[in-house]
CSV table of C-alpha atoms in Angstrom, one decimal:
chain,number,residue,atom,x,y,z
A,1,MET,CA,5.6,158.6,-34.9
A,2,MET,CA,2.3,157.0,-34.0
A,3,PRO,CA,2.4,154.0,-31.7
A,4,LEU,CA,3.0,150.6,-33.3
A,5,ARG,CA,-0.3,148.9,-33.8
A,6,CYS,CA,0.3,145.2,-33.0
A,7,ILE,CA,-1.4,141.9,-32.1
A,8,ALA,CA,-0.2,138.9,-30.3
A,9,ILE,CA,-0.9,135.2,-31.1
A,10,ASP,CA,0.0,132.5,-28.6
A,11,ASP,CA,-1.9,129.3,-27.4
A,12,GLU,CA,-0.7,129.9,-23.9
A,13,PRO,CA,-3.0,132.3,-21.9
A,14,LEU,CA,-0.3,133.1,-19.4
A,15,ALA,CA,2.1,134.2,-22.2
A,16,LEU,CA,-0.6,136.5,-23.7
A,17,GLU,CA,-1.2,137.9,-20.2
A,18,LEU,CA,2.5,138.7,-19.9
A,19,ILE,CA,2.5,140.4,-23.3
A,20,ARG,CA,-0.5,142.5,-22.4
A,21,ASP,CA,1.2,143.6,-19.3
A,22,TYR,CA,4.5,144.4,-21.1
A,23,CYS,CA,2.6,146.3,-23.8
A,24,SER,CA,0.7,148.4,-21.2
A,25,ARG,CA,4.0,149.6,-19.9
A,26,ASN,CA,5.2,150.9,-23.3
A,27,PRO,CA,3.5,154.0,-24.8
A,28,GLU,CA,5.1,153.1,-28.2
A,29,ILE,CA,2.7,150.1,-28.6
A,30,LEU,CA,-1.0,149.9,-29.2
A,31,LEU,CA,-2.1,146.3,-28.6
A,32,ALA,CA,-5.1,145.8,-30.9
A,33,GLY,CA,-5.9,142.3,-29.9
A,34,THR,CA,-4.6,138.9,-28.6
A,35,PHE,CA,-5.5,135.5,-29.9
A,36,GLU,CA,-5.1,132.0,-28.5
A,37,ASP,CA,-5.2,130.3,-31.9
A,38,ALA,CA,-3.5,131.0,-35.1
A,39,ILE,CA,-6.6,130.8,-37.3
A,40,SER,CA,-8.4,133.6,-35.4
A,41,GLY,CA,-5.3,135.7,-35.5
A,42,ALA,CA,-4.9,135.2,-39.2
A,43,GLU,CA,-8.5,136.1,-39.9
A,44,PHE,CA,-8.0,139.4,-37.9
A,45,LEU,CA,-4.8,140.2,-39.9
A,46,ASN,CA,-6.6,139.7,-43.2
A,47,LYS,CA,-9.1,142.3,-42.3
A,48,ASN,CA,-7.1,144.6,-40.1
A,49,PRO,CA,-3.6,145.7,-41.1
A,50,VAL,CA,-1.1,146.1,-38.2
A,51,ASP,CA,2.5,147.2,-37.9
A,52,LEU,CA,3.8,144.4,-35.8
A,53,LEU,CA,2.9,140.8,-35.1
A,54,LEU,CA,4.1,139.0,-31.9
A,55,ILE,CA,3.6,135.3,-32.5
A,56,ASP,CA,4.5,132.0,-30.9
A,57,ILE,CA,6.0,129.4,-33.2
A,58,ASN,CA,4.9,126.0,-31.7
A,59,MET,CA,1.1,126.1,-31.7
A,60,PRO,CA,-1.3,123.1,-32.2
A,61,ASP,CA,-3.4,124.3,-35.2
A,62,ILE,CA,-0.7,125.9,-37.3
A,63,SER,CA,2.8,126.9,-36.5
A,64,GLY,CA,3.7,130.6,-36.3
A,65,ILE,CA,6.2,130.2,-39.1
A,66,ASP,CA,3.6,128.7,-41.4
A,67,LEU,CA,1.1,131.4,-40.6
A,68,VAL,CA,3.6,134.1,-41.4
A,69,ARG,CA,4.5,132.5,-44.7
A,70,SER,CA,0.8,132.4,-45.6
A,71,LEU,CA,0.2,136.1,-45.1
A,72,LYS,CA,-0.2,138.2,-48.2
A,73,GLU,CA,0.7,141.5,-46.4
A,74,LYS,CA,3.3,140.8,-43.8
A,75,PRO,CA,3.7,143.1,-40.8
A,76,MET,CA,7.0,143.3,-38.9
A,77,ILE,CA,7.4,140.0,-37.0
A,78,ILE,CA,8.7,139.2,-33.5
A,79,PHE,CA,8.6,135.5,-32.7
A,80,THR,CA,8.1,134.4,-29.1
A,81,THR,CA,8.9,130.7,-28.3
A,82,ALA,CA,10.4,128.3,-25.8
A,83,TYR,CA,12.5,126.6,-28.5
A,84,ARG,CA,15.7,128.1,-29.7
A,85,ASN,CA,16.1,125.6,-32.6
A,86,PHE,CA,13.5,127.5,-34.7
A,87,ALA,CA,15.6,130.7,-34.7
A,88,ALA,CA,17.3,130.2,-38.1
A,89,GLU,CA,14.0,129.4,-39.8
A,90,GLY,CA,12.4,132.4,-38.2
A,91,PHE,CA,15.0,134.8,-39.4
A,92,GLU,CA,14.7,133.6,-43.0
A,93,LEU,CA,11.3,135.3,-42.8
A,94,ASP,CA,13.0,138.6,-41.9
A,95,ALA,CA,11.8,138.6,-38.3
A,96,ILE,CA,12.7,141.7,-36.4
A,97,ASP,CA,13.6,139.6,-33.3
A,98,TYR,CA,13.3,136.2,-31.7
A,99,LEU,CA,12.3,136.2,-28.0
A,100,VAL,CA,13.0,133.0,-26.1
A,101,LYS,CA,10.5,132.3,-23.2
A,102,PRO,CA,10.6,133.2,-20.5
A,103,PHE,CA,11.7,136.8,-21.3
A,104,GLU,CA,11.9,139.8,-19.1
A,105,TYR,CA,10.4,143.2,-19.8
A,106,GLN,CA,13.8,144.7,-20.7
A,107,ARG,CA,14.4,142.1,-23.4
A,108,PHE,CA,10.9,142.7,-24.7
A,109,ALA,CA,11.4,146.5,-24.8
A,110,LYS,CA,14.6,146.0,-26.7
A,111,ALA,CA,12.8,144.0,-29.4
A,112,ILE,CA,10.1,146.7,-29.6
A,113,ASP,CA,12.8,149.4,-30.0
A,114,LYS,CA,14.2,147.5,-33.0
A,115,ALA,CA,10.8,147.4,-34.6
A,116,ILE,CA,10.4,151.2,-34.0
A,117,GLU,CA,13.8,151.9,-35.5
A,118,TYR,CA,13.1,149.7,-38.5
A,119,LYS,CA,9.7,151.4,-39.1
A,120,ARG,CA,11.4,154.8,-38.9
A,121,PHE,CA,14.1,153.6,-41.4
A,122,ARG,CA,11.4,152.6,-43.9
A,123,GLU,CA,9.6,155.9,-43.6
A,124,ARG,CA,12.6,158.1,-44.3
A,125,GLY,CA,13.0,160.0,-47.4
A,126,PRO,CA,15.2,158.7,-50.3
A,127,ALA,CA,18.2,160.8,-49.4
A,128,GLU,CA,18.5,159.4,-45.9
A,129,GLU,CA,17.5,155.9,-46.8
A,130,GLY,CA,20.8,155.2,-48.6
A,131,GLU,CA,23.0,155.9,-45.6
A,132,SER,CA,22.4,152.7,-43.7
A,133,ILE,CA,21.0,149.1,-44.1
A,134,PHE,CA,19.6,146.5,-41.8
A,135,ILE,CA,21.2,143.0,-41.6
A,136,TYR,CA,20.3,140.0,-39.6
A,137,SER,CA,23.3,138.8,-37.6
A,138,GLU,CA,23.4,136.5,-34.5
A,139,TYR,CA,19.6,136.3,-34.3
A,140,LYS,CA,19.1,140.1,-34.3
A,141,LEU,CA,18.5,142.9,-36.7
A,142,VAL,CA,21.6,145.1,-36.9
A,143,LYS,CA,21.8,148.6,-38.4
A,144,ILE,CA,25.0,149.2,-40.4
A,145,ASN,CA,26.1,152.6,-41.6
A,146,LEU,CA,27.3,152.3,-45.2
A,147,ALA,CA,30.3,154.5,-44.6
A,148,ASP,CA,31.6,151.9,-42.1
A,149,ILE,CA,31.8,149.1,-44.6
A,150,GLU,CA,35.4,148.2,-45.6
A,151,TYR,CA,34.4,145.3,-47.8
A,152,ILE,CA,32.1,142.3,-47.8
A,153,GLU,CA,33.3,138.7,-48.2
A,154,SER,CA,31.4,135.6,-49.2
A,155,LEU,CA,31.9,132.4,-47.1
A,156,GLN,CA,29.7,129.8,-48.8
A,157,ASP,CA,26.2,130.4,-47.4
A,158,TYR,CA,27.3,133.3,-45.2
A,159,ILE,CA,28.7,136.8,-45.8
A,160,LYS,CA,31.2,138.5,-43.6
A,161,ILE,CA,30.9,142.3,-43.5
A,162,HIS,CA,34.2,143.9,-42.5
A,163,LEU,CA,33.7,147.2,-40.7
A,164,THR,CA,35.8,150.2,-39.6
A,165,GLY,CA,36.7,150.2,-36.0
A,166,THR,CA,34.8,147.1,-34.9
A,167,LYS,CA,34.6,143.3,-35.4
A,168,PRO,CA,33.1,141.9,-38.6
A,169,LEU,CA,29.4,140.8,-38.8
A,170,MET,CA,28.3,137.5,-40.1
A,171,SER,CA,25.0,137.0,-41.8
A,172,LEU,CA,23.2,134.0,-43.4
A,173,MET,CA,22.7,135.3,-47.0
A,174,PRO,CA,24.3,135.1,-50.4
A,175,LEU,CA,26.6,137.9,-51.7
A,176,LYS,CA,24.0,138.6,-54.5
A,177,ARG,CA,21.3,139.4,-51.9
A,178,ILE,CA,23.4,141.9,-50.0
A,179,LEU,CA,24.5,143.6,-53.2
A,180,GLU,CA,20.8,144.2,-54.0
A,181,LYS,CA,20.5,146.2,-50.7
A,182,LEU,CA,23.5,148.4,-51.5
A,183,PRO,CA,23.4,151.6,-53.7
A,184,ALA,CA,24.9,150.6,-57.1
A,185,ASN,CA,26.8,153.9,-57.5
A,186,ARG,CA,28.7,153.3,-54.2
A,187,PHE,CA,29.5,149.5,-54.2
A,188,GLN,CA,31.0,147.2,-56.7
A,189,ARG,CA,31.3,143.4,-56.9
A,190,ILE,CA,34.9,142.7,-58.0
A,191,HIS,CA,35.0,139.0,-57.5
A,192,ARG,CA,32.6,136.1,-56.8
A,193,SER,CA,33.7,136.4,-53.2
A,194,TYR,CA,34.1,140.2,-52.7
A,195,ILE,CA,32.1,143.5,-52.8
A,196,VAL,CA,34.0,146.8,-52.1
A,197,PRO,CA,32.9,150.4,-51.6
A,198,LEU,CA,34.2,152.4,-54.5
A,199,ALA,CA,35.2,155.3,-52.3
A,200,LYS,CA,37.6,153.1,-50.4
A,201,ILE,CA,39.6,151.9,-53.4
A,202,ARG,CA,43.1,153.3,-53.1
A,203,SER,CA,44.6,151.7,-56.2
A,204,VAL,CA,44.3,149.0,-58.8
A,205,LEU,CA,47.2,147.0,-60.1
A,206,ASN,CA,47.5,143.6,-61.8
A,207,LYS,CA,43.9,142.7,-61.2
A,208,LYS,CA,44.2,143.5,-57.5
A,209,VAL,CA,42.4,146.2,-55.6
A,210,GLN,CA,44.1,147.9,-52.7
A,211,LEU,CA,41.7,149.5,-50.2
A,212,SER,CA,42.3,152.5,-48.0
A,213,SER,CA,42.7,150.0,-45.1
A,214,ALA,CA,45.7,148.5,-47.0
A,215,VAL,CA,43.7,145.3,-47.6
A,216,GLU,CA,44.4,143.8,-51.1
A,217,LEU,CA,41.6,141.8,-52.9
A,218,PRO,CA,41.6,140.0,-56.2
A,219,VAL,CA,39.6,141.2,-59.2
A,220,GLY,CA,37.8,138.2,-60.9
A,221,ASP,CA,37.9,137.9,-64.7
A,222,SER,CA,34.1,138.1,-64.9
A,223,TYR,CA,34.1,141.4,-63.0
A,224,SER,CA,37.1,143.2,-64.6
A,225,GLY,CA,34.8,145.4,-66.7
A,226,PHE,CA,34.4,147.8,-63.8
A,227,LEU,CA,38.1,148.7,-64.2
A,228,LYS,CA,37.5,150.2,-67.6
A,229,ARG,CA,34.5,152.2,-66.3
């Protein structure tokens, strides 16, 4: 894979100097430019597509979040900021990662590795693409193998993904959105609060589904049609 072509936008010259140093250590990155104001960075992005944008959030002319929202073609995003309280808003924009200043090279390299893995995931063929999905959990992008999903539970604004052999993952999204990411021939919504993998249904009795893990889940009246199918 070609190196990630990226730019950095930050109103702090020292922060940009650090990013230039970190990028120079990593052969997987091609730093195409650095900008001390968001307007100049946005003008460059409108004329020069990149794979990855490293951007500060709190800037005087326009915030990094507002700039990202304004982009017609969005590259992968890594936010860099001194303020943790912007994290939730940043991840609503599907940011790859969120680096809190000051960050060491190891933490920076880990964020870059996530971007590389995500790019590879998007470039795979259709057969491979359906084997895993990416979910934002605890301010990071997490790869989940579909075969490891036991079931998915809705908890108001969050979902809880129950996995084989490890602790569940929490993510801020509605059940409908995660269902759109899953292959329709392998997963079924059985209740307003539950999605299950069809391959892990052991039995169905009295509007209850028993999974191979022995967990029993209710089947909602609105979703009982799948039983006939």
